Coordinates of C-alpha atoms in Angstrom, one line a residue:
X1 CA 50.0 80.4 -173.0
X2 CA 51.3 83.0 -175.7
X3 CA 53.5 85.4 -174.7
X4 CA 51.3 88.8 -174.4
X5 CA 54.3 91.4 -173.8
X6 CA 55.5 90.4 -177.5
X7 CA 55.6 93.0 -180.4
X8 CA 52.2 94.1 -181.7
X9 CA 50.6 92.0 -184.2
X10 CA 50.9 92.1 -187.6
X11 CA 46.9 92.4 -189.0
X12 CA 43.9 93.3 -187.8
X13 CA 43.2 89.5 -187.1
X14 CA 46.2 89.7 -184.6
X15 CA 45.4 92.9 -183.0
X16 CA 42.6 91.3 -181.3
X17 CA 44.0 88.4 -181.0
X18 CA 46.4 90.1 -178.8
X19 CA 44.1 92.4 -177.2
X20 CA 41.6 89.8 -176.1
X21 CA 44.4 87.8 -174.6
X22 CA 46.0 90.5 -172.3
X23 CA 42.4 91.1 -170.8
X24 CA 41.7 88.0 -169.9
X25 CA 41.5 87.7 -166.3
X26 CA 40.1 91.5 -166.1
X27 CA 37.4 90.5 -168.4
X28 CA 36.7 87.1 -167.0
X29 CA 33.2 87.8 -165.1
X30 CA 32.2 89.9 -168.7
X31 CA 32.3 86.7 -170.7
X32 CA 30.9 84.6 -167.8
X33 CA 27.5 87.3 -168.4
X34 CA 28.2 87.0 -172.9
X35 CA 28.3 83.2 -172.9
X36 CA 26.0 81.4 -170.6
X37 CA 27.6 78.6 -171.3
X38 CA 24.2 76.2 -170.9
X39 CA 20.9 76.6 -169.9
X40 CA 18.0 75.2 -171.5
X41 CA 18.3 78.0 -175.0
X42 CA 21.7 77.1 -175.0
X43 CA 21.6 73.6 -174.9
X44 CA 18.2 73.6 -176.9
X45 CA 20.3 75.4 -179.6
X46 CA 23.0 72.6 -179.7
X47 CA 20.6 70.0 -180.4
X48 CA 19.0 72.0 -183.1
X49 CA 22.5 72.0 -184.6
X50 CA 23.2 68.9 -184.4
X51 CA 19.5 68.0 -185.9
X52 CA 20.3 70.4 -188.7
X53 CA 23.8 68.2 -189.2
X54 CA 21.7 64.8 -189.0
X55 CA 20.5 65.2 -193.0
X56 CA 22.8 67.7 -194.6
X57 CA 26.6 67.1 -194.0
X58 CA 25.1 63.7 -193.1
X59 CA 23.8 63.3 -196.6
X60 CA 27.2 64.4 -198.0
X61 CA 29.4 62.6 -195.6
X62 CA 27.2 59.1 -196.7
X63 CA 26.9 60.6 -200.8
X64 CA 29.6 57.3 -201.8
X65 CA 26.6 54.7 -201.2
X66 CA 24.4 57.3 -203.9
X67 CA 27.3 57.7 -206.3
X68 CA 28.0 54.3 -206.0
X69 CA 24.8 53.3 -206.8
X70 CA 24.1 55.6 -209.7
X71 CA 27.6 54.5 -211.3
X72 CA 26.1 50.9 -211.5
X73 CA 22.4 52.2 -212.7
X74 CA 21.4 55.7 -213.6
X75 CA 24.8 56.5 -215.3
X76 CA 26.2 53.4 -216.0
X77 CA 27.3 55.5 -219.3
X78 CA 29.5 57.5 -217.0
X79 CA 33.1 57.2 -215.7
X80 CA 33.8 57.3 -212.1
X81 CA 35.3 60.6 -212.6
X82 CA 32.5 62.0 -214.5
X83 CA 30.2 61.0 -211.8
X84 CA 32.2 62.3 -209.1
X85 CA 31.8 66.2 -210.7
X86 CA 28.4 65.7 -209.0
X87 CA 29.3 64.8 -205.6
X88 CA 32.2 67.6 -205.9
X89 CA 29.9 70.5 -206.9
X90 CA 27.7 69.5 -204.2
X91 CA 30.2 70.1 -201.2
X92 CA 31.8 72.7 -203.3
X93 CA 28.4 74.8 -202.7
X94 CA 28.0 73.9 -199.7
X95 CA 31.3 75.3 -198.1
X96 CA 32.0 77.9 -200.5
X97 CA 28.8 79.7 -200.3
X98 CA 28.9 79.8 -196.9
X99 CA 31.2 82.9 -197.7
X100 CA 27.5 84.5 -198.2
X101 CA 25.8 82.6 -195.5
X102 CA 28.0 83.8 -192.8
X103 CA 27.4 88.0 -193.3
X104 CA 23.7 87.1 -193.4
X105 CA 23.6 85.3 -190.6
X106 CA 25.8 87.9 -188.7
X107 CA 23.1 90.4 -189.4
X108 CA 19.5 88.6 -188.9
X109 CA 19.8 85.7 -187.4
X110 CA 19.2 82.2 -187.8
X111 CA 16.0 81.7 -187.8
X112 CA 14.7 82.7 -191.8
X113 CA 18.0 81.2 -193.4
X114 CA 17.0 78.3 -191.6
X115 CA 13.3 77.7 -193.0
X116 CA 14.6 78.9 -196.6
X117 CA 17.7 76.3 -196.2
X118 CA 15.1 74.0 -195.2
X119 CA 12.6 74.3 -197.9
X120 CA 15.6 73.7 -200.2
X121 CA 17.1 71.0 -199.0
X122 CA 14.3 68.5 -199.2
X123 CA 13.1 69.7 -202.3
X124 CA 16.3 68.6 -203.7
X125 CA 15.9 64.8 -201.9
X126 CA 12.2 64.9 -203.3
X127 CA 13.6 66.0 -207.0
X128 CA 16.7 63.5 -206.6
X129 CA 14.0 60.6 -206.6
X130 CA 12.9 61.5 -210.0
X131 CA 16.3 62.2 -211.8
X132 CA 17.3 59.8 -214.1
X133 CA 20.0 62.1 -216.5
X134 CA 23.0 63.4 -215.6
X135 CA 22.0 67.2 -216.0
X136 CA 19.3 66.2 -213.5
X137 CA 21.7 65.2 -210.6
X138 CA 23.4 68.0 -211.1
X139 CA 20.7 70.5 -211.2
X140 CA 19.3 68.3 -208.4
X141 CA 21.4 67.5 -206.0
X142 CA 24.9 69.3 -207.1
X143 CA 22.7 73.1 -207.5
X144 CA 19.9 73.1 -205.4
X145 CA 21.5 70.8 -202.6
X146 CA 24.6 72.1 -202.6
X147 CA 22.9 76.0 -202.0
X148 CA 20.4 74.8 -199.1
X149 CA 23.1 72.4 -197.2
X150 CA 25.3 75.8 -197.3
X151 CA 22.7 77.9 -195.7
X152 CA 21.5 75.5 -193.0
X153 CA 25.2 74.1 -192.0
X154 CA 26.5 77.4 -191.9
X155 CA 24.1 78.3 -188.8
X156 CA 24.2 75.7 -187.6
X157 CA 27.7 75.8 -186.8
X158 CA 27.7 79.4 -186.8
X159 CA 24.9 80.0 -183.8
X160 CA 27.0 78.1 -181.5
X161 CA 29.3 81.0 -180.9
X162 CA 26.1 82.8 -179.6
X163 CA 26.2 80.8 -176.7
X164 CA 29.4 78.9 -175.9
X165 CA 32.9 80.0 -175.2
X166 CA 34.8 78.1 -172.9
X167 CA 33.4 74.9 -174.4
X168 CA 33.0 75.7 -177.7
X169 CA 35.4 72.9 -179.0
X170 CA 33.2 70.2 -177.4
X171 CA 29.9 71.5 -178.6
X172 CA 31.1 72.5 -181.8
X173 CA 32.4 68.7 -181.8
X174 CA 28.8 67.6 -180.8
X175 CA 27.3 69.7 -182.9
X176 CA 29.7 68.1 -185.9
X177 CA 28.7 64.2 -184.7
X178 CA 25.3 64.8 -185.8
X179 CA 26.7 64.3 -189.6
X180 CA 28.5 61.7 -188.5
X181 CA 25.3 59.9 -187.0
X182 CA 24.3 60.9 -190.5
X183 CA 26.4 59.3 -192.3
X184 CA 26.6 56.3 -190.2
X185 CA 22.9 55.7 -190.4
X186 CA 21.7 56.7 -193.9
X187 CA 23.7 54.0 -195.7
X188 CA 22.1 51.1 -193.7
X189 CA 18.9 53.0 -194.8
X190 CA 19.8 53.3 -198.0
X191 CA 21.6 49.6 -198.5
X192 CA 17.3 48.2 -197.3
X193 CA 15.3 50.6 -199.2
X194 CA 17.6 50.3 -202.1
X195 CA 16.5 46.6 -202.3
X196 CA 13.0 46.6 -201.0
X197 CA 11.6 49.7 -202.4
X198 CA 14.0 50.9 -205.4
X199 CA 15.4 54.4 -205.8
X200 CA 12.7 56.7 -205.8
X201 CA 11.5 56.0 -202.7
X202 CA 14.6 55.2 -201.2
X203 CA 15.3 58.9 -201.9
X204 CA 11.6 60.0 -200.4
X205 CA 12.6 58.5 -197.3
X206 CA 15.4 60.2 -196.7
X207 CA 13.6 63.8 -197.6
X208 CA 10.7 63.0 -194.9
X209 CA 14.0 62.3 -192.2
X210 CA 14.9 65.5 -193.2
X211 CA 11.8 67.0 -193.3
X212 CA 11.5 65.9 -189.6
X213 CA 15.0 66.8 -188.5
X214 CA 14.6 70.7 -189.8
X215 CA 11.2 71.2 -188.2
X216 CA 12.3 70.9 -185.1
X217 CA 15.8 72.6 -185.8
X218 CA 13.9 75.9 -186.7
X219 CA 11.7 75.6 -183.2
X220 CA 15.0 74.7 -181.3
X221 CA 17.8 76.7 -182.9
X222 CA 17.9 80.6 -181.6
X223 CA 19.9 83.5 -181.8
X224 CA 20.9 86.0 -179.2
X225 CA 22.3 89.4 -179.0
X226 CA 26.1 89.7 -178.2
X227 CA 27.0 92.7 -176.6
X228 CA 29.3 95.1 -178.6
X229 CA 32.9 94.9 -178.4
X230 CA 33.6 98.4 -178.6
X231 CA 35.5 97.9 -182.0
X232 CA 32.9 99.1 -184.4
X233 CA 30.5 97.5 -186.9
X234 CA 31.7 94.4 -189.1
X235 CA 33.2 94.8 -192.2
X236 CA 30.5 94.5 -194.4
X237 CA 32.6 92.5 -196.9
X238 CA 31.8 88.6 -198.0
X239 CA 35.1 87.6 -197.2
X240 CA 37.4 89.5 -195.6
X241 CA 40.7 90.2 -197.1
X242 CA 42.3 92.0 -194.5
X243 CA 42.6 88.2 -192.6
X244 CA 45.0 86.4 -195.5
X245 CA 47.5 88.8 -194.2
X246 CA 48.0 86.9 -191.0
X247 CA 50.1 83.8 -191.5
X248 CA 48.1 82.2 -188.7
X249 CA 44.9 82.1 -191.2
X250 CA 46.4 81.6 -194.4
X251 CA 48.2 78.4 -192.5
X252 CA 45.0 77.1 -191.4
X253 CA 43.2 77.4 -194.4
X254 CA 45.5 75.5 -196.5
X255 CA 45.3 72.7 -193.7
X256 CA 41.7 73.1 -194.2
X257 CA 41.8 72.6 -198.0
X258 CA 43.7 69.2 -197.3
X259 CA 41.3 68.1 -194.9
X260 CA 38.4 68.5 -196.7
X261 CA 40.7 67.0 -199.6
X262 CA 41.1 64.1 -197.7
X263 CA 37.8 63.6 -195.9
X264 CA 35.3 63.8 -198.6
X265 CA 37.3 62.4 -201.1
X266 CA 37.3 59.2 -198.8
X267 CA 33.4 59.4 -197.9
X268 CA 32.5 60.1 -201.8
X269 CA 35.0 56.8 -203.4
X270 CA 35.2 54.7 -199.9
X271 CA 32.3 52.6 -201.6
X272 CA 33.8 52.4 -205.1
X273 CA 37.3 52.2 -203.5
X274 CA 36.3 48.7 -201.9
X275 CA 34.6 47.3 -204.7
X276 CA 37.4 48.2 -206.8
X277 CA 39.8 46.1 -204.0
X278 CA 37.2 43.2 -204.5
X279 CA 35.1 43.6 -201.3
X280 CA 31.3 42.6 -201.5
X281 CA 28.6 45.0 -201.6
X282 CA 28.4 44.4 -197.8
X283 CA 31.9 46.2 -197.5
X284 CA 30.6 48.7 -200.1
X285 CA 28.0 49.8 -197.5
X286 CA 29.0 49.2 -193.9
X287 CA 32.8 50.9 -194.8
X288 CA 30.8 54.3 -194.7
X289 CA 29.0 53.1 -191.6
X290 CA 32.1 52.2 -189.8
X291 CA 33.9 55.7 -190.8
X292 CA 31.3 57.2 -189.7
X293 CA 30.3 56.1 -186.4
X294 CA 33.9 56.7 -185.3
X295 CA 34.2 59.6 -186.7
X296 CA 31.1 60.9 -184.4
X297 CA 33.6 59.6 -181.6
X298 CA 35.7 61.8 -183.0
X299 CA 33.9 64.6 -183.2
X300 CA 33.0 65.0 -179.8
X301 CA 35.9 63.0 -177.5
X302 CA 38.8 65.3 -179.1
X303 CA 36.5 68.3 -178.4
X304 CA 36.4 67.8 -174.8
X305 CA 40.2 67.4 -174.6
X306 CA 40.8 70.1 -177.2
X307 CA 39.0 72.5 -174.3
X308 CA 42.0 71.3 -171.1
X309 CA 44.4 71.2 -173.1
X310 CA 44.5 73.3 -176.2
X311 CA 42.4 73.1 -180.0
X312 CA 45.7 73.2 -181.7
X313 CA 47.6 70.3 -179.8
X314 CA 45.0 68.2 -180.0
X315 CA 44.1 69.0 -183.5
X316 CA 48.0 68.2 -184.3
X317 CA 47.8 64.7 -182.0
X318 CA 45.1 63.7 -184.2
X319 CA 46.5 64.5 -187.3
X320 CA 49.2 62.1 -186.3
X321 CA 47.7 59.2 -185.4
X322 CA 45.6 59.2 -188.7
X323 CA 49.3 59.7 -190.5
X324 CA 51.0 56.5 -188.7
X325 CA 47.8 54.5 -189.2
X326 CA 47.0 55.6 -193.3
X327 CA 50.7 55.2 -194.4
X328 CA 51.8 52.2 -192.1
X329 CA 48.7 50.1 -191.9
X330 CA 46.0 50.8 -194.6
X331 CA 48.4 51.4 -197.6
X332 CA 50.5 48.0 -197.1
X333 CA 47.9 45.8 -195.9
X334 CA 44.4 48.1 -196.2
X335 CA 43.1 45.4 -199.6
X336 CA 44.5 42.3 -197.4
X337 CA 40.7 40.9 -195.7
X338 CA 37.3 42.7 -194.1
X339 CA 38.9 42.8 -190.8
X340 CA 41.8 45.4 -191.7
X341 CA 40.0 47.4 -193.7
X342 CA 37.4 47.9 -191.2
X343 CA 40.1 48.6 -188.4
X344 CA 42.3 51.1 -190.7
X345 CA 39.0 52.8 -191.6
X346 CA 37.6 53.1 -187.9
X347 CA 41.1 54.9 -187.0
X348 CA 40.7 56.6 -190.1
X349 CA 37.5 58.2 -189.2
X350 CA 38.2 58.8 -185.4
X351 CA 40.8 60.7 -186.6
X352 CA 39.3 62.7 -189.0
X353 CA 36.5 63.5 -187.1
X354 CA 38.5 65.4 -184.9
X355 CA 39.9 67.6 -187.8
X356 CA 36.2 68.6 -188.4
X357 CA 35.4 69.4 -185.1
X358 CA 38.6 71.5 -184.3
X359 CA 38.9 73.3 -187.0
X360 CA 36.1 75.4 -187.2
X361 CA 36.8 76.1 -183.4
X362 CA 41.0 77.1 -184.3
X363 CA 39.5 79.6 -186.8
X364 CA 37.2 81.0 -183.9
X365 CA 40.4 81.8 -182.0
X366 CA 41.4 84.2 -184.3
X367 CA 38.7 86.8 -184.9
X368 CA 35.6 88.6 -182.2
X369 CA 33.0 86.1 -181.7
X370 CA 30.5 88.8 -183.9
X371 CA 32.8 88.1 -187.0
X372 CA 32.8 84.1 -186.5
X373 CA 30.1 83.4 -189.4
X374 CA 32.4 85.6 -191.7
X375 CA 35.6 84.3 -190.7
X376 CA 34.4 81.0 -191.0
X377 CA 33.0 80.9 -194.3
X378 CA 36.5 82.3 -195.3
X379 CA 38.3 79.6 -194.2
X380 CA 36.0 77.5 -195.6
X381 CA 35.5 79.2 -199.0
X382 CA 39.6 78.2 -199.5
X383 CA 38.8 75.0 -198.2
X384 CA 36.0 74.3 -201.1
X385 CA 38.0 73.9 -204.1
X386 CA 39.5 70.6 -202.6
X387 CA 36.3 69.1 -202.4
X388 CA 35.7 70.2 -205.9
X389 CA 38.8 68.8 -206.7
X390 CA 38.6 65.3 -204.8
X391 CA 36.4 62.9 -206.2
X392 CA 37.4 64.0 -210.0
X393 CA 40.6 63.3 -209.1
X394 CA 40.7 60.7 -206.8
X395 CA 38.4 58.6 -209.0
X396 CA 40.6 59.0 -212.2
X397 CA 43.3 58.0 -210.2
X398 CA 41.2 54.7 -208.5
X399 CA 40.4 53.9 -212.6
X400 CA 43.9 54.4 -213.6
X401 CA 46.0 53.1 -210.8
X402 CA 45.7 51.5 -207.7
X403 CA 43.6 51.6 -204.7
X404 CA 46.9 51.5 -202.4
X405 CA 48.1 54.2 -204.5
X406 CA 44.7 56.6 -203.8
X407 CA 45.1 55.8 -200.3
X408 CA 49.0 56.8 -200.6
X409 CA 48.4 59.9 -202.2
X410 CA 45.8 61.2 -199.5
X411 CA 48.1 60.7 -197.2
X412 CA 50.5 62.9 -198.4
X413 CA 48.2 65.1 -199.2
X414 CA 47.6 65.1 -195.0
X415 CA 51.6 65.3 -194.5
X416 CA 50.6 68.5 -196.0
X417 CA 47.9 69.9 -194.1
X418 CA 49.9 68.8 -191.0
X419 CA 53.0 71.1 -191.9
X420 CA 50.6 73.9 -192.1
X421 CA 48.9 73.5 -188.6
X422 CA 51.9 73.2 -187.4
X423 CA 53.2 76.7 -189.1
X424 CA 49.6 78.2 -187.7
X425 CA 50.2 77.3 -184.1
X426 CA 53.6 78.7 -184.3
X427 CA 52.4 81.7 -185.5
X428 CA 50.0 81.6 -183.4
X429 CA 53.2 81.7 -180.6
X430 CA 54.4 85.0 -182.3
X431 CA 57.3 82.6 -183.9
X432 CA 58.1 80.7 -180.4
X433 CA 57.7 77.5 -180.7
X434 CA 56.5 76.0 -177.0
X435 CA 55.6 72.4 -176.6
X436 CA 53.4 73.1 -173.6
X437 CA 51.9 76.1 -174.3
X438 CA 48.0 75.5 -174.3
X439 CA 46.9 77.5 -178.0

């Protein structure tokens, strides 16, 4: 554990930090009352989440099969990196506005940002059937999408912290699977109705899942009232500037850029990627399926080790494994037949899945529990100009290059992110580096 008779923090951010940790064991029977820890609200709430997951980040974790598709039809006209501004502004929105989300939420509740996010969300997969220019995808699904998948991911991630403490990294991580059933499922959806039924209703279908999947989010998912901390009301601000002074958060949100970097940049060009490696348009589809459904492994497995043993060790001992196996296997021999690409992709998106899952919980661990939806969506509002910046890039370089070389240049783009986890949890340590410690 850290060392609590160290010199006072540097921030505000570190103050409690430091405070929180030398009560613990006096305040152990207070957070036993704040955080149930289960019941039938609580768990009622995670399944909410995890329904609210299902169609959004789902949607945007499978976007590659839809940009894919409208690179060989709608916007044939297009380059890949023209198409990819759509998929970019999309998840751009989405985490960056949650900077707006997470105040709002702090001070209603979840219930009204869920039906408005809601509303919005399937609108835009209602619209989507009908575009057929690109100022329509964008208005479509970059705008309108992009603004309702930030409302309703936001709380759902957010509401979590309302009921969960001691496992918060494994329900956060379960919470986080239900975008990566998501994205496992809605390609095979998409790869039938795509054939049988053409794109309109292809894109109807998957408004009525998510028609279905909110419905029952807004009777599952509920708030509750935290009891005060004694340290005064929130900041009122959007994003708080006071955190960027702690190393700890600045580290983390730079690993958080790369992640995001790296993550959706995969999930948007993994379909393009393989056709441009010569795979079939089976490959095109089931790679996402593959990433996917391990990555819900991912999500949740890591979670549940991340609460014995530490979020930031296990966060690093992912990032790791998803190094070794992206420069050692899938950049020499990734193009070489179906069975290695499917094997460095299924490590690939175990991996990843437990940077998703973890991270939102290693930003929890510096801030009170009633600031999580604002420290969150500042994290996260750093971490939105990689996935702005992915796809463009990554699919100019897939035109221009290689794909070895696109799968070479994300991982050092993770070599990154891993330096800075590993500066966060040493900060973390007050500038002791421990092996064992549990942080």
């Amino acid at each position: 554990m850290m060392n609590r008779d160290s010199a006072s923090c540097e921030d505000e951010v570190c103050d409690v930090s430091c405070e929180s940790a030398a009560s613990d064991d006096a305040a152990t029977g207070a957070v036993s009352l704040a955080y149930p820890e289960g019941g039938r609200d609580a768990w009622c709430c995670l399944v909410g989440s995890a329904l609210i997951m299902f169609p959004s980040f789902g949607f945007q974790t499978a976007v590659g099969t839809v940009q894919d598709y409208i690179t060989i039809h709608q916007l044939s006209g297009y380059s890949v990196e023209d198409i990819g501004w759509i998929s970019a502004l999309l998840v751009f929105l989405t985490l960056f506005l949650g900077v707006q989300v997470g105040p709002v939420f702090d001070r209603y509740g979840p219930r009204l940002l869920l039906a408005a996010g809601s509303i919005g969300s399937v609108a835009s997969y209602l619209l989507l059937a009908q575009c057929a220019k690109y100022w329509h995808f964008m208005l479509t699904l970059s705008v309108l999408g992009g603004i309702s998948s930030a409302i309703v991911t936001t709380v759902a991630i957010s509401v979590l912290s309302h009921w969960f403490e001691r496992r918060r990294a494994l329900v956060t991580g379960i919470c986080m699977a239900g975008s990566s059933a998501g994205g496992a499922i809605l390609p095979i959806v998409l790869r039938t109705t795509f054939e049988q039924y053409g794109w309109a209703w292809s894109l109807r279908v998957v408004a009525f899942i998510a028609l279905a999947c909110y419905v029952l989010a807004i009777f599952l998912v509920k708030g509750r009232q935290l009891p005060t901390t004694g340290n005064g009301p929130p900041s009122r601000a959007t994003i708080n500037f006071r955190a960027f002074k702690s190393p700890r958060l600045c580290f983390l949100a730079l690993a958080v850029f790369s992640f995001e970097f790296i993550i959706f940049g995969c999930a948007a060009l993994l379909p393009t990627y393989a056709r441009y490696a010569g795979f079939s348009s089976h490959e095109q589809f089931y790679t996402l399926t593959v990433l996917n459904s391990m990555s819900l492994l991912g999500r949740v497995l890591p979670g549940l080790a991340a609460d014995i043993i530490g979020r930031f060790n296990v966060l690093l001992a992912m990032m790791l494994l998803t190094l070794v196996i992206m420069a050692g296997v899938w950049v020499p021999f990734g193009q070489r037949n179906e069975a290695t690409l499917y094997a460095v992709v299924a490590v690939f998106g175990f991996g990843s899945g437990g940077w998703i899952s973890l991270a939102p919980v290693c930003a929890g661990q510096l801030c009170r529990t009633e600031e999580y939806g604002r420290f969150y969506g500042t994290v996260y509002s750093v971490a939105a100009f990689g996935t702005l910046l992915t796809v463009p890039v990554g699919g100019e370089m897939l035109a221009a290059t290689t794909p070895q070389l696109l799968v070479g240049f994300y991982a050092a783009v993770l070599v990154f992110g891993l330096v800075n986890v590993v500066c966060s949890r040493w900060a973390l340590l007050e500038w002791k580096w421990r092996w064992t410690a549990k942080v």
